[in-house]
mmCIF file of C-alpha atoms in Angstrom:
data_model
loop_
_atom_site.group_PDB
_atom_site.id
_atom_site.type_symbol
_atom_site.label_atom_id
_atom_site.label_comp_id
_atom_site.label_asym_id
_atom_site.label_seq_id
_atom_site.Cartn_x
_atom_site.Cartn_y
_atom_site.Cartn_z
ATOM 1 C CA MET A 3 35.683 155.061 24.853
ATOM 2 C CA LYS A 4 35.800 151.020 24.596
ATOM 3 C CA LYS A 5 38.615 149.546 23.510
ATOM 4 C CA LEU A 6 38.069 146.773 20.691
ATOM 5 C CA LEU A 7 40.949 144.311 19.766
ATOM 6 C CA ILE A 8 40.356 142.464 16.547
ATOM 7 C CA ILE A 9 42.556 139.586 15.632
ATOM 8 C CA GLY A 10 42.731 138.937 12.038
ATOM 9 C CA GLN A 11 43.785 135.796 10.071
ATOM 10 C CA VAL A 12 44.917 138.261 7.677
ATOM 11 C CA TRP A 13 45.068 142.252 6.879
ATOM 12 C CA PRO A 14 41.788 143.143 5.260
ATOM 13 C CA GLU A 15 42.110 143.483 1.510
ATOM 14 C CA PRO A 16 38.608 144.790 0.351
ATOM 15 C CA THR A 17 39.572 144.975 -3.294
ATOM 16 C CA SER A 18 40.375 141.225 -2.953
ATOM 17 C CA SER A 19 37.384 139.435 -1.457
ATOM 18 C CA ALA A 20 34.405 139.901 0.214
ATOM 19 C CA ALA A 21 36.011 138.788 3.538
ATOM 20 C CA GLY A 22 38.111 142.181 3.284
ATOM 21 C CA THR A 23 35.025 144.309 2.484
ATOM 22 C CA ARG A 24 33.224 142.800 5.370
ATOM 23 C CA MET A 25 35.489 143.535 8.067
ATOM 24 C CA ILE A 26 36.311 147.064 6.833
ATOM 25 C CA GLN A 27 32.429 147.142 7.223
ATOM 26 C CA LEU A 28 32.748 146.303 11.138
ATOM 27 C CA ILE A 29 35.094 148.680 11.339
ATOM 28 C CA ASP A 30 33.360 151.307 10.264
ATOM 29 C CA CYS A 31 30.458 150.537 12.296
ATOM 30 C CA PHE A 32 32.694 150.370 15.695
ATOM 31 C CA LEU A 33 34.480 153.844 14.763
ATOM 32 C CA LYS A 34 30.620 154.918 14.523
ATOM 33 C CA ALA A 35 29.991 154.173 18.056
ATOM 34 C CA ASN A 36 33.575 155.494 19.164
ATOM 35 C CA PHE A 37 35.432 152.457 19.632
ATOM 36 C CA GLU A 38 39.148 152.818 20.262
ATOM 37 C CA ILE A 39 40.105 150.124 17.657
ATOM 38 C CA THR A 40 43.582 147.924 17.175
ATOM 39 C CA PHE A 41 43.915 145.657 14.649
ATOM 40 C CA ALA A 42 46.613 142.265 14.869
ATOM 41 C CA CYS A 43 47.250 140.388 12.844
ATOM 42 C CA ALA A 44 50.350 137.520 12.522
ATOM 43 C CA ALA A 45 50.251 137.566 8.733
ATOM 44 C CA SER A 46 52.500 139.363 6.406
ATOM 45 C CA LYS A 47 50.915 142.081 4.534
ATOM 46 C CA SER A 48 50.269 142.214 1.046
ATOM 47 C CA ASP A 49 50.535 145.493 -1.562
ATOM 48 C CA PHE A 50 46.457 145.316 -1.482
ATOM 49 C CA SER A 51 46.532 145.260 2.361
ATOM 50 C CA PHE A 52 43.950 148.388 3.558
ATOM 51 C CA ASP A 53 45.795 151.186 5.277
ATOM 52 C CA LEU A 54 44.214 150.913 8.639
ATOM 53 C CA LYS A 55 45.761 153.450 9.818
ATOM 54 C CA SER A 56 44.091 156.163 7.348
ATOM 55 C CA LYS A 57 40.887 155.248 9.704
ATOM 56 C CA ALA A 58 42.728 155.995 12.687
ATOM 57 C CA VAL A 59 42.492 152.256 13.852
ATOM 58 C CA ASN A 60 45.934 151.018 15.376
ATOM 59 C CA GLU A 61 48.168 148.303 13.639
ATOM 60 C CA VAL A 62 49.913 145.883 15.610
ATOM 61 C CA GLU A 63 52.041 142.797 14.263
ATOM 62 C CA ILE A 64 51.893 139.582 16.374
ATOM 63 C CA LYS A 65 53.554 136.062 16.757
ATOM 64 C CA LEU A 66 51.936 133.009 16.493
ATOM 65 C CA ASN A 67 52.679 130.762 19.468
ATOM 66 C CA ASP A 68 54.184 133.265 21.263
ATOM 67 C CA GLU A 69 54.010 134.752 24.794
ATOM 68 C CA SER A 70 54.448 138.148 23.655
ATOM 69 C CA PHE A 71 50.721 138.161 23.050
ATOM 70 C CA ASN A 72 50.121 137.497 26.876
ATOM 71 C CA ASP A 73 52.000 141.007 27.447
ATOM 72 C CA PHE A 74 50.418 142.872 24.315
ATOM 73 C CA VAL A 75 46.887 141.945 25.103
ATOM 74 C CA ARG A 76 47.128 142.234 28.866
ATOM 75 C CA ASP A 77 48.803 145.969 28.025
ATOM 76 C CA LEU A 78 46.123 146.717 25.959
ATOM 77 C CA ASN A 79 43.199 145.461 28.155
ATOM 78 C CA PRO A 80 40.707 145.389 25.752
ATOM 79 C CA GLU A 81 36.661 145.396 27.027
ATOM 80 C CA ILE A 82 35.710 143.381 23.508
ATOM 81 C CA VAL A 83 37.748 141.211 21.361
ATOM 82 C CA LEU A 84 36.861 140.175 18.084
ATOM 83 C CA PHE A 85 38.118 136.768 16.353
ATOM 84 C CA ASP A 86 37.698 136.662 12.351
ATOM 85 C CA ARG A 87 37.304 133.120 11.710
ATOM 86 C CA PHE A 88 36.921 130.252 14.058
ATOM 87 C CA MET A 89 40.619 129.655 13.813
ATOM 88 C CA ILE A 90 41.859 132.649 15.122
ATOM 89 C CA GLU A 91 39.816 132.220 18.104
ATOM 90 C CA GLU A 92 41.259 128.675 18.371
ATOM 91 C CA GLN A 93 44.874 130.054 18.340
ATOM 92 C CA TYR A 94 44.262 133.069 20.838
ATOM 93 C CA SER A 95 41.097 132.680 22.841
ATOM 94 C CA TRP A 96 42.829 130.948 25.880
ATOM 95 C CA ARG A 97 45.826 133.795 26.334
ATOM 96 C CA VAL A 98 42.531 136.427 25.937
ATOM 97 C CA THR A 99 41.000 134.614 28.289
ATOM 98 C CA ASN A 100 44.032 133.968 30.687
ATOM 99 C CA GLU A 101 44.999 137.859 30.492
ATOM 100 C CA CYS A 102 41.820 140.042 30.080
ATOM 101 C CA PRO A 103 39.037 137.619 31.641
ATOM 102 C CA ASN A 104 36.465 139.904 31.687
ATOM 103 C CA ALA A 105 36.861 140.993 28.071
ATOM 104 C CA MET A 106 33.813 139.902 25.683
ATOM 105 C CA LYS A 107 34.588 137.464 22.972
ATOM 106 C CA ILE A 108 32.921 138.236 19.461
ATOM 107 C CA LEU A 109 33.485 135.674 16.500
ATOM 108 C CA ASP A 110 32.712 136.671 13.323
ATOM 109 C CA THR A 111 32.327 133.405 11.245
ATOM 110 C CA GLU A 112 32.625 135.145 7.578
ATOM 111 C CA ASP A 113 30.740 131.687 6.631
ATOM 112 C CA LEU A 114 30.315 128.446 8.286
ATOM 113 C CA HIS A 115 33.390 126.733 7.224
ATOM 114 C CA PHE A 116 32.279 123.037 7.877
ATOM 115 C CA LEU A 117 29.178 123.533 5.816
ATOM 116 C CA ARG A 118 31.292 125.198 2.751
ATOM 117 C CA ASN A 119 33.488 122.426 3.051
ATOM 118 C CA ALA A 120 30.783 119.436 3.489
ATOM 119 C CA ARG A 121 29.140 120.788 0.242
ATOM 120 C CA GLN A 122 32.758 121.018 -1.440
ATOM 121 C CA ASN A 123 33.428 117.238 -0.442
ATOM 122 C CA ALA A 124 29.989 116.405 -2.060
ATOM 123 C CA SER A 125 30.886 118.256 -5.426
ATOM 124 C CA LYS A 126 34.023 116.552 -5.867
ATOM 125 C CA LYS A 127 32.734 112.535 -4.749
ATOM 126 C CA GLY A 128 29.914 113.598 -7.232
ATOM 127 C CA ILE A 129 27.166 112.634 -4.385
ATOM 128 C CA GLU A 130 24.185 114.692 -3.334
ATOM 129 C CA PHE A 131 24.371 116.962 -0.177
ATOM 130 C CA THR A 132 22.910 116.182 3.301
ATOM 131 C CA ASN A 133 23.094 117.279 6.296
ATOM 132 C CA ASP A 134 24.569 113.831 7.645
ATOM 133 C CA LEU A 135 28.220 115.568 6.129
ATOM 134 C CA LEU A 136 27.374 118.613 8.386
ATOM 135 C CA PHE A 137 28.443 116.559 11.357
ATOM 136 C CA SER A 138 32.531 116.006 10.494
ATOM 137 C CA ASP A 139 35.694 117.157 12.836
ATOM 138 C CA LEU A 140 35.768 120.707 11.513
ATOM 139 C CA ALA A 141 32.398 120.990 12.852
ATOM 140 C CA LYS A 142 33.589 119.991 16.098
ATOM 141 C CA ARG A 143 36.586 122.755 15.818
ATOM 142 C CA GLU A 144 33.965 125.376 14.435
ATOM 143 C CA ILE A 145 30.946 124.828 16.888
ATOM 144 C CA ALA A 146 33.353 124.679 19.847
ATOM 145 C CA ALA A 147 34.680 128.269 19.047
ATOM 146 C CA ILE A 148 31.288 129.601 18.436
ATOM 147 C CA LEU A 149 30.269 127.983 22.002
ATOM 148 C CA ARG A 150 33.512 129.552 23.885
ATOM 149 C CA CYS A 151 32.617 132.971 22.303
ATOM 150 C CA ASP A 152 30.103 135.430 24.078
ATOM 151 C CA LEU A 153 28.348 136.001 20.496
ATOM 152 C CA SER A 154 29.103 135.010 17.022
ATOM 153 C CA LEU A 155 27.832 136.813 13.864
ATOM 154 C CA ILE A 156 26.322 134.772 11.019
ATOM 155 C CA ILE A 157 25.888 136.510 7.798
ATOM 156 C CA SER A 158 23.426 134.164 6.552
ATOM 157 C CA LYS A 159 20.152 133.191 8.174
ATOM 158 C CA GLN A 160 19.956 130.062 6.969
ATOM 159 C CA GLU A 161 23.321 129.384 8.435
ATOM 160 C CA ILE A 162 21.791 130.336 12.208
ATOM 161 C CA GLU A 163 18.629 127.542 11.669
ATOM 162 C CA ILE A 164 21.539 124.976 10.859
ATOM 163 C CA LEU A 165 23.196 125.653 13.881
ATOM 164 C CA GLN A 166 19.763 125.979 15.503
ATOM 165 C CA ASN A 167 17.797 123.106 14.433
ATOM 166 C CA GLN A 168 21.067 120.460 13.568
ATOM 167 C CA PHE A 169 23.420 121.514 16.439
ATOM 168 C CA LYS A 170 21.158 123.254 18.978
ATOM 169 C CA ILE A 171 23.147 126.108 19.554
ATOM 170 C CA ASP A 172 21.138 128.353 21.836
ATOM 171 C CA GLU A 173 20.220 131.372 20.003
ATOM 172 C CA SER A 174 21.502 133.990 22.711
ATOM 173 C CA LEU A 175 24.983 133.141 21.052
ATOM 174 C CA LEU A 176 24.033 133.777 17.331
ATOM 175 C CA TYR A 177 23.543 137.039 15.830
ATOM 176 C CA TYR A 178 22.317 137.584 12.203
ATOM 177 C CA LEU A 179 24.453 140.281 10.749
ATOM 178 C CA PRO A 180 24.449 140.566 6.767
ATOM 179 C CA PHE A 181 26.532 142.842 4.695
ATOM 180 C CA LEU A 182 26.365 146.354 5.860
ATOM 181 C CA GLU A 183 25.723 148.190 2.708
ATOM 182 C CA GLU A 184 24.455 152.312 1.462
ATOM 183 C CA ALA A 185 21.234 151.679 0.305
ATOM 184 C CA ILE A 186 21.003 152.612 -3.421
ATOM 185 C CA THR A 187 19.490 156.133 -4.020
ATOM 186 C CA ALA A 188 17.691 157.520 -7.322
ATOM 187 C CA GLU A 189 20.867 159.561 -7.904
ATOM 188 C CA LYS A 190 23.163 156.539 -7.730
ATOM 189 C CA VAL A 191 20.403 154.890 -10.188
ATOM 190 C CA ASP A 192 20.637 157.488 -12.726
ATOM 191 C CA ASN A 193 24.290 157.340 -12.756
ATOM 192 C CA TRP A 194 24.820 153.823 -14.022
ATOM 193 C CA ALA A 195 25.367 152.880 -17.309
ATOM 194 C CA ASN A 196 22.275 151.456 -19.731
ATOM 195 C CA PHE A 197 21.705 148.657 -21.534
ATOM 196 C CA GLU A 198 22.459 149.958 -24.788
ATOM 197 C CA SER A 199 26.327 151.199 -23.647
ATOM 198 C CA ARG A 200 26.694 147.948 -21.645
ATOM 199 C CA GLU A 201 28.590 144.893 -23.172
ATOM 200 C CA HIS A 202 29.762 141.488 -22.550
ATOM 201 C CA PHE A 203 29.231 138.735 -19.639
ATOM 202 C CA MET A 204 31.781 138.694 -16.622
ATOM 203 C CA PHE A 205 32.621 136.527 -13.490
ATOM 204 C CA ILE A 206 34.805 138.009 -10.695
ATOM 205 C CA GLY A 207 35.931 136.092 -7.407
ATOM 206 C CA ASN A 208 39.192 135.609 -5.141
ATOM 207 C CA PHE A 209 40.932 132.501 -6.717
ATOM 208 C CA ILE A 210 42.165 131.391 -2.910
ATOM 209 C CA HIS A 211 38.370 130.644 -2.664
ATOM 210 C CA GLU A 212 37.787 127.208 -4.328
ATOM 211 C CA PRO A 213 34.176 127.815 -5.619
ATOM 212 C CA ASN A 214 35.050 130.401 -7.647
ATOM 213 C CA PHE A 215 37.904 128.267 -9.301
ATOM 214 C CA ASN A 216 35.171 125.586 -9.765
ATOM 215 C CA CYS A 217 32.716 128.369 -11.087
ATOM 216 C CA VAL A 218 35.027 129.621 -13.712
ATOM 217 C CA GLN A 219 35.936 125.879 -14.853
ATOM 218 C CA THR A 220 32.356 125.847 -15.337
ATOM 219 C CA LEU A 221 31.608 128.129 -17.396
ATOM 220 C CA LYS A 222 34.733 127.252 -19.258
ATOM 221 C CA THR A 223 34.036 123.311 -19.964
ATOM 222 C CA GLU A 224 29.648 123.352 -19.732
ATOM 223 C CA ILE A 225 28.329 126.674 -20.484
ATOM 224 C CA TRP A 226 30.208 128.954 -22.495
ATOM 225 C CA PRO A 227 30.716 126.634 -25.525
ATOM 226 C CA ILE A 228 27.155 126.395 -25.319
ATOM 227 C CA LEU A 229 26.393 130.300 -25.038
ATOM 228 C CA LYS A 230 28.945 131.900 -27.159
ATOM 229 C CA LYS A 231 27.150 129.915 -29.979
ATOM 230 C CA LYS A 232 24.374 131.616 -29.298
ATOM 231 C CA LEU A 233 25.461 134.892 -28.948
ATOM 232 C CA PRO A 234 28.426 135.513 -31.625
ATOM 233 C CA LYS A 235 29.710 139.027 -30.550
ATOM 234 C CA ALA A 236 29.381 138.670 -26.836
ATOM 235 C CA GLU A 237 32.391 137.746 -25.004
ATOM 236 C CA LEU A 238 33.273 136.341 -21.469
ATOM 237 C CA HIS A 239 35.768 138.386 -18.953
ATOM 238 C CA ILE A 240 37.212 136.364 -16.049
ATOM 239 C CA TYR A 241 38.439 139.034 -13.041
ATOM 240 C CA GLY A 242 39.587 137.671 -9.522
ATOM 241 C CA ALA A 243 42.454 138.082 -7.074
ATOM 242 C CA TYR A 244 45.746 135.830 -6.731
ATOM 243 C CA PRO A 245 44.818 134.012 -10.190
ATOM 244 C CA THR A 246 46.777 130.734 -10.215
ATOM 245 C CA GLN A 247 48.257 129.596 -13.558
ATOM 246 C CA LYS A 248 45.455 126.978 -13.950
ATOM 247 C CA VAL A 249 43.219 130.083 -14.240
ATOM 248 C CA ILE A 250 45.393 132.044 -16.323
ATOM 249 C CA GLN A 251 45.902 129.270 -18.812
ATOM 250 C CA LEU A 252 42.022 129.377 -19.496
ATOM 251 C CA ASN A 253 42.386 132.517 -21.100
ATOM 252 C CA ASN A 254 41.557 132.010 -25.066
ATOM 253 C CA PRO A 255 40.680 134.722 -27.223
ATOM 254 C CA LYS A 256 39.534 132.764 -30.250
ATOM 255 C CA GLU A 257 37.061 131.248 -27.931
ATOM 256 C CA ARG A 258 36.508 134.812 -26.774
ATOM 257 C CA PHE A 259 37.348 133.761 -22.975
ATOM 258 C CA PHE A 260 39.699 136.442 -21.709
ATOM 259 C CA VAL A 261 41.034 135.666 -18.180
ATOM 260 C CA LYS A 262 41.795 139.475 -16.922
ATOM 261 C CA GLY A 263 42.906 138.769 -13.224
ATOM 262 C CA ARG A 264 42.513 141.123 -10.460
ATOM 263 C CA ALA A 265 40.173 144.304 -11.135
ATOM 264 C CA ASP A 266 41.372 146.964 -8.917
ATOM 265 C CA GLU A 267 37.817 148.765 -8.049
ATOM 266 C CA ALA A 268 35.197 145.506 -8.351
ATOM 267 C CA GLN A 269 32.262 147.658 -8.832
ATOM 268 C CA LYS A 270 33.733 150.272 -11.463
ATOM 269 C CA THR A 271 34.754 147.252 -13.509
ATOM 270 C CA MET A 272 31.482 145.017 -13.542
ATOM 271 C CA SER A 273 29.374 148.610 -14.093
ATOM 272 C CA ASN A 274 30.542 148.188 -17.599
ATOM 273 C CA TYR A 275 29.166 144.586 -18.352
ATOM 274 C CA LYS A 276 25.967 143.691 -19.140
ATOM 275 C CA VAL A 277 25.641 140.511 -17.103
ATOM 276 C CA LEU A 278 27.147 138.392 -14.352
ATOM 277 C CA LEU A 279 26.979 134.832 -14.813
ATOM 278 C CA ALA A 280 28.322 132.888 -12.018
ATOM 279 C CA PRO A 281 27.342 129.226 -11.820
ATOM 280 C CA ILE A 282 28.176 128.506 -8.333
ATOM 281 C CA GLN A 283 28.297 124.839 -7.293
ATOM 282 C CA PHE A 284 29.146 124.870 -3.320
ATOM 283 C CA GLY A 285 30.116 127.234 -1.010
ATOM 284 C CA ALA A 286 28.440 129.174 2.316
ATOM 285 C CA GLY A 287 27.617 132.261 3.562
ATOM 286 C CA VAL A 288 26.853 134.952 1.208
ATOM 287 C CA LYS A 289 28.381 136.206 -2.168
ATOM 288 C CA GLY A 290 29.821 139.712 -2.321
ATOM 289 C CA LYS A 291 29.982 139.625 -5.831
ATOM 290 C CA PHE A 292 25.793 139.646 -6.060
ATOM 291 C CA VAL A 293 25.937 142.320 -3.646
ATOM 292 C CA ASP A 294 28.550 144.531 -6.003
ATOM 293 C CA ALA A 295 25.864 143.505 -8.636
ATOM 294 C CA MET A 296 23.103 145.288 -7.134
ATOM 295 C CA GLN A 297 25.211 147.936 -6.624
ATOM 296 C CA THR A 298 26.213 148.804 -9.741
ATOM 297 C CA GLY A 299 23.025 147.628 -11.624
ATOM 298 C CA THR A 300 24.430 144.551 -13.074
ATOM 299 C CA PRO A 301 21.659 141.895 -13.416
ATOM 300 C CA ASN A 302 23.260 138.111 -13.132
ATOM 301 C CA VAL A 303 22.416 134.338 -13.489
ATOM 302 C CA THR A 304 23.339 131.914 -10.839
ATOM 303 C CA THR A 305 22.562 128.965 -9.154
ATOM 304 C CA SER A 306 20.238 128.340 -5.872
ATOM 305 C CA VAL A 307 23.468 127.818 -3.806
ATOM 306 C CA GLY A 308 24.761 131.294 -4.765
ATOM 307 C CA ALA A 309 22.009 133.067 -4.295
ATOM 308 C CA GLU A 310 21.136 131.155 -0.826
ATOM 309 C CA ALA A 311 19.923 133.370 2.127
ATOM 310 C CA MET A 312 20.347 136.596 0.206
ATOM 311 C CA GLN A 313 16.862 136.496 -1.669
ATOM 312 C CA GLU A 314 14.726 135.512 0.980
ATOM 313 C CA LYS A 315 11.204 136.225 0.050
ATOM 314 C CA LEU A 316 12.106 138.526 -2.637
ATOM 315 C CA ASP A 317 12.527 138.361 -6.589
ATOM 316 C CA TRP A 318 16.221 137.773 -7.326
ATOM 317 C CA ASN A 319 18.361 140.154 -9.185
ATOM 318 C CA GLY A 320 18.355 138.023 -12.667
ATOM 319 C CA PHE A 321 17.497 134.226 -12.759
ATOM 320 C CA LEU A 322 18.074 131.033 -10.929
ATOM 321 C CA ALA A 323 19.132 128.061 -12.999
ATOM 322 C CA ASP A 324 20.881 124.771 -11.400
ATOM 323 C CA ASP A 325 20.858 123.148 -14.928
ATOM 324 C CA VAL A 326 23.102 123.731 -17.671
ATOM 325 C CA ASP A 327 20.735 124.424 -20.564
ATOM 326 C CA ALA A 328 18.595 126.401 -18.176
ATOM 327 C CA PHE A 329 21.648 128.672 -17.092
ATOM 328 C CA VAL A 330 22.471 129.534 -20.856
ATOM 329 C CA ASP A 331 19.115 130.239 -21.774
ATOM 330 C CA LYS A 332 18.410 132.599 -18.765
ATOM 331 C CA ALA A 333 21.601 134.206 -19.884
ATOM 332 C CA VAL A 334 20.757 134.577 -23.127
ATOM 333 C CA VAL A 335 17.563 136.309 -22.114
ATOM 334 C CA LEU A 336 19.226 138.965 -19.745
ATOM 335 C CA TYR A 337 21.551 139.662 -22.396
ATOM 336 C CA THR A 338 19.250 140.235 -25.187
ATOM 337 C CA ASN A 339 16.161 141.328 -23.881
ATOM 338 C CA GLU A 340 15.792 144.738 -22.192
ATOM 339 C CA ILE A 341 12.861 144.514 -20.577
ATOM 340 C CA GLU A 342 13.678 141.780 -18.244
ATOM 341 C CA TRP A 343 17.395 143.134 -17.675
ATOM 342 C CA LYS A 344 15.503 146.760 -16.281
ATOM 343 C CA LYS A 345 13.200 143.997 -14.317
ATOM 344 C CA ALA A 346 16.175 142.154 -13.075
ATOM 345 C CA GLN A 347 18.227 145.829 -12.110
ATOM 346 C CA GLN A 348 14.961 147.076 -10.136
ATOM 347 C CA ASN A 349 14.570 143.830 -8.063
ATOM 348 C CA GLY A 350 18.525 144.129 -7.173
ATOM 349 C CA ILE A 351 17.717 147.618 -6.198
ATOM 350 C CA LYS A 352 14.729 146.173 -3.801
ATOM 351 C CA LEU A 353 16.776 143.293 -2.662
ATOM 352 C CA LEU A 354 19.554 145.346 -0.979
ATOM 353 C CA ASN A 355 17.916 148.203 0.177
ATOM 354 C CA GLU A 356 15.607 146.162 2.311
ATOM 355 C CA ASN A 357 18.284 143.119 3.007
ATOM 356 C CA TYR A 358 21.432 145.127 3.436
ATOM 357 C CA ASN A 359 20.940 148.485 4.227
ATOM 358 C CA SER A 360 23.529 149.251 6.773
ATOM 359 C CA GLU A 361 21.061 151.483 8.779
ATOM 360 C CA LEU A 362 18.466 148.560 9.324
ATOM 361 C CA PHE A 363 21.290 146.835 11.474
ATOM 362 C CA GLU A 364 24.026 148.770 12.836
ATOM 363 C CA ASN A 365 22.409 150.427 15.797
ATOM 364 C CA ASP A 366 20.602 146.839 17.057
ATOM 365 C CA PHE A 367 24.070 145.362 16.562
ATOM 366 C CA LEU A 368 25.547 147.536 19.034
ATOM 367 C CA ASN A 369 22.780 147.697 21.224
ATOM 368 C CA LYS A 370 22.964 143.654 21.456
ATOM 369 C CA ILE A 371 27.061 144.200 22.306
ATOM 370 C CA GLU A 372 26.152 146.911 25.007
ATOM 371 C CA LEU A 373 23.527 144.345 26.356
ATOM 372 C CA ILE A 374 25.840 141.304 27.241
ATOM 373 C CA PHE A 375 28.275 143.620 27.873
ATOM 374 C CA LYS A 376 26.459 145.169 30.892
ATOM 375 C CA ASP A 377 25.330 141.549 32.009
ATOM 376 C CA LEU A 378 28.249 139.445 30.828
ATOM 377 C CA ASN A 379 28.125 136.817 33.742
ATOM 378 C CA ASN A 380 24.684 135.665 33.735
ATOM 379 C CA HIS A 381 25.148 135.631 29.747
ATOM 380 C CA ARG A 382 28.182 133.403 29.985
ATOM 381 C CA ASN A 383 26.478 131.038 32.960
ATOM 382 C CA HIS A 384 23.592 130.583 30.608
ATOM 383 C CA ASN A 385 25.727 128.917 28.388
ATOM 384 C CA PHE A 386 27.663 126.630 30.877
ATOM 385 C CA ILE A 387 28.546 124.362 28.220
ATOM 386 C CA GLY A 388 30.568 126.697 26.458
ATOM 387 C CA GLN A 389 32.336 127.499 30.119
ATOM 388 C CA ILE A 390 33.153 123.312 30.137
ATOM 389 C CA LEU A 391 34.685 123.521 26.734
ATOM 390 C CA GLN A 392 36.573 126.613 27.047
ATOM 391 C CA HIS A 393 38.048 125.003 30.656
ATOM 392 C CA HIS A 394 38.957 121.755 28.548
ATOM 393 C CA SER A 395 39.697 122.587 25.135
ATOM 394 C CA ASN A 396 41.217 125.502 25.950
ATOM 395 C CA GLN A 397 43.665 123.524 28.208
ATOM 396 C CA SER A 398 44.964 121.273 25.461
ATOM 397 C CA THR A 399 45.487 124.004 23.064
ATOM 398 C CA LYS A 400 46.919 126.136 25.881
ATOM 399 C CA TYR A 401 49.539 123.678 26.050
ATOM 400 C CA MET A 402 49.940 122.661 22.267
ATOM 401 C CA SER A 403 50.470 126.044 21.806
ATOM 402 C CA LEU A 404 52.932 126.533 24.577
ATOM 403 C CA TRP A 405 54.895 122.978 23.391
ATOM 404 C CA ILE A 406 55.151 124.906 20.157
ATOM 405 C CA GLU A 407 56.574 128.247 21.466
ATOM 406 C CA GLN A 408 58.941 126.040 23.902
ATOM 407 C CA LYS A 409 60.175 124.231 21.028
ATOM 408 C CA ASN A 410 60.700 127.852 18.763
ATOM 409 C CA LYS A 411 62.577 128.773 21.333
ATOM 410 C CA ASN A 412 65.111 125.707 21.026
ATOM 411 C CA LEU A 413 65.679 126.064 17.202
ATOM 412 C CA PRO A 414 69.299 126.865 16.368
ATOM 413 C CA ALA A 415 69.531 130.883 15.941
#
């Protein structure tokens, strides 16, 4: 039984974010292959943290910038270490390399942070996004982490294209692994609420994630003022984990705009609504809200950025519209036209079953890991630039971390 160590930025919260769901899917995938899994994290747990022990996953609390991690990882001696986001690789990779040089290192990017950041900056400045904006200090950090690892998991094919075409990252270091979902069966479809029994519009998204708050602002100020006049009995309900005061204060029953807060079960909540609205202006990766929409037979209207890398050559689970008036018109069509609504629903079934069915991806992913692990030295020699980065940048990261560690020791009790 191989040992897998996952080092997380936070403890997984699948009820709060798609990132939390993604992590549980990865854990399930490795459990099916009989890995002994340890999840380590320096963050505090919340009331919504998943109970990993229920899956027989070992939970370990670790410290930032502390030599105790070296003792921990040396004693564990894992064959594979998975870093959850590039910031975690920066923090712990050099310690893993020092103590377990033969451990295979995998980076789960979640999405490309530098891509999301570049689009967000362009949106805030009111300028058109171009690839020139990708070449940032954040990109240098994230791509350095990708090069230092033996394999990086990329959730979007478009992001793989950016890494290969814009930054010339070797394809052997990148692996496309989308959300790993259960297929939508005929039995599941039979249990969905039908068109007549559903009502109202909804949005859902973790409000720690800036694109989600921007999305709600767009709904509140641009889309809903028009849409509510066209459909005077419809309401818009806003869900999401960790809503701040600036989100809560948008609640306005007179306008039929309701901020509901956290949804304990996203799919159960979504299954009662007629249409999901998500006018996403910027972001990266793949949006979990649309996977939930497909799994619950809930058509949606979003933007080309929102559907990026999810649709591929298949028809969308609803409509795409980047213009406010077009967005509103498409929302009205889905809300009032049962034929179009059912057609969008069927598109979602096909899209999820062909693009996100876990059975299409898990075995190939595990085989890829096995092949690299068996020939790890040659794999690393093929990525000599990564070895150079590991030698130099890890030295700087190492001494910065050691300096912080020593400083912490000298603090008064």
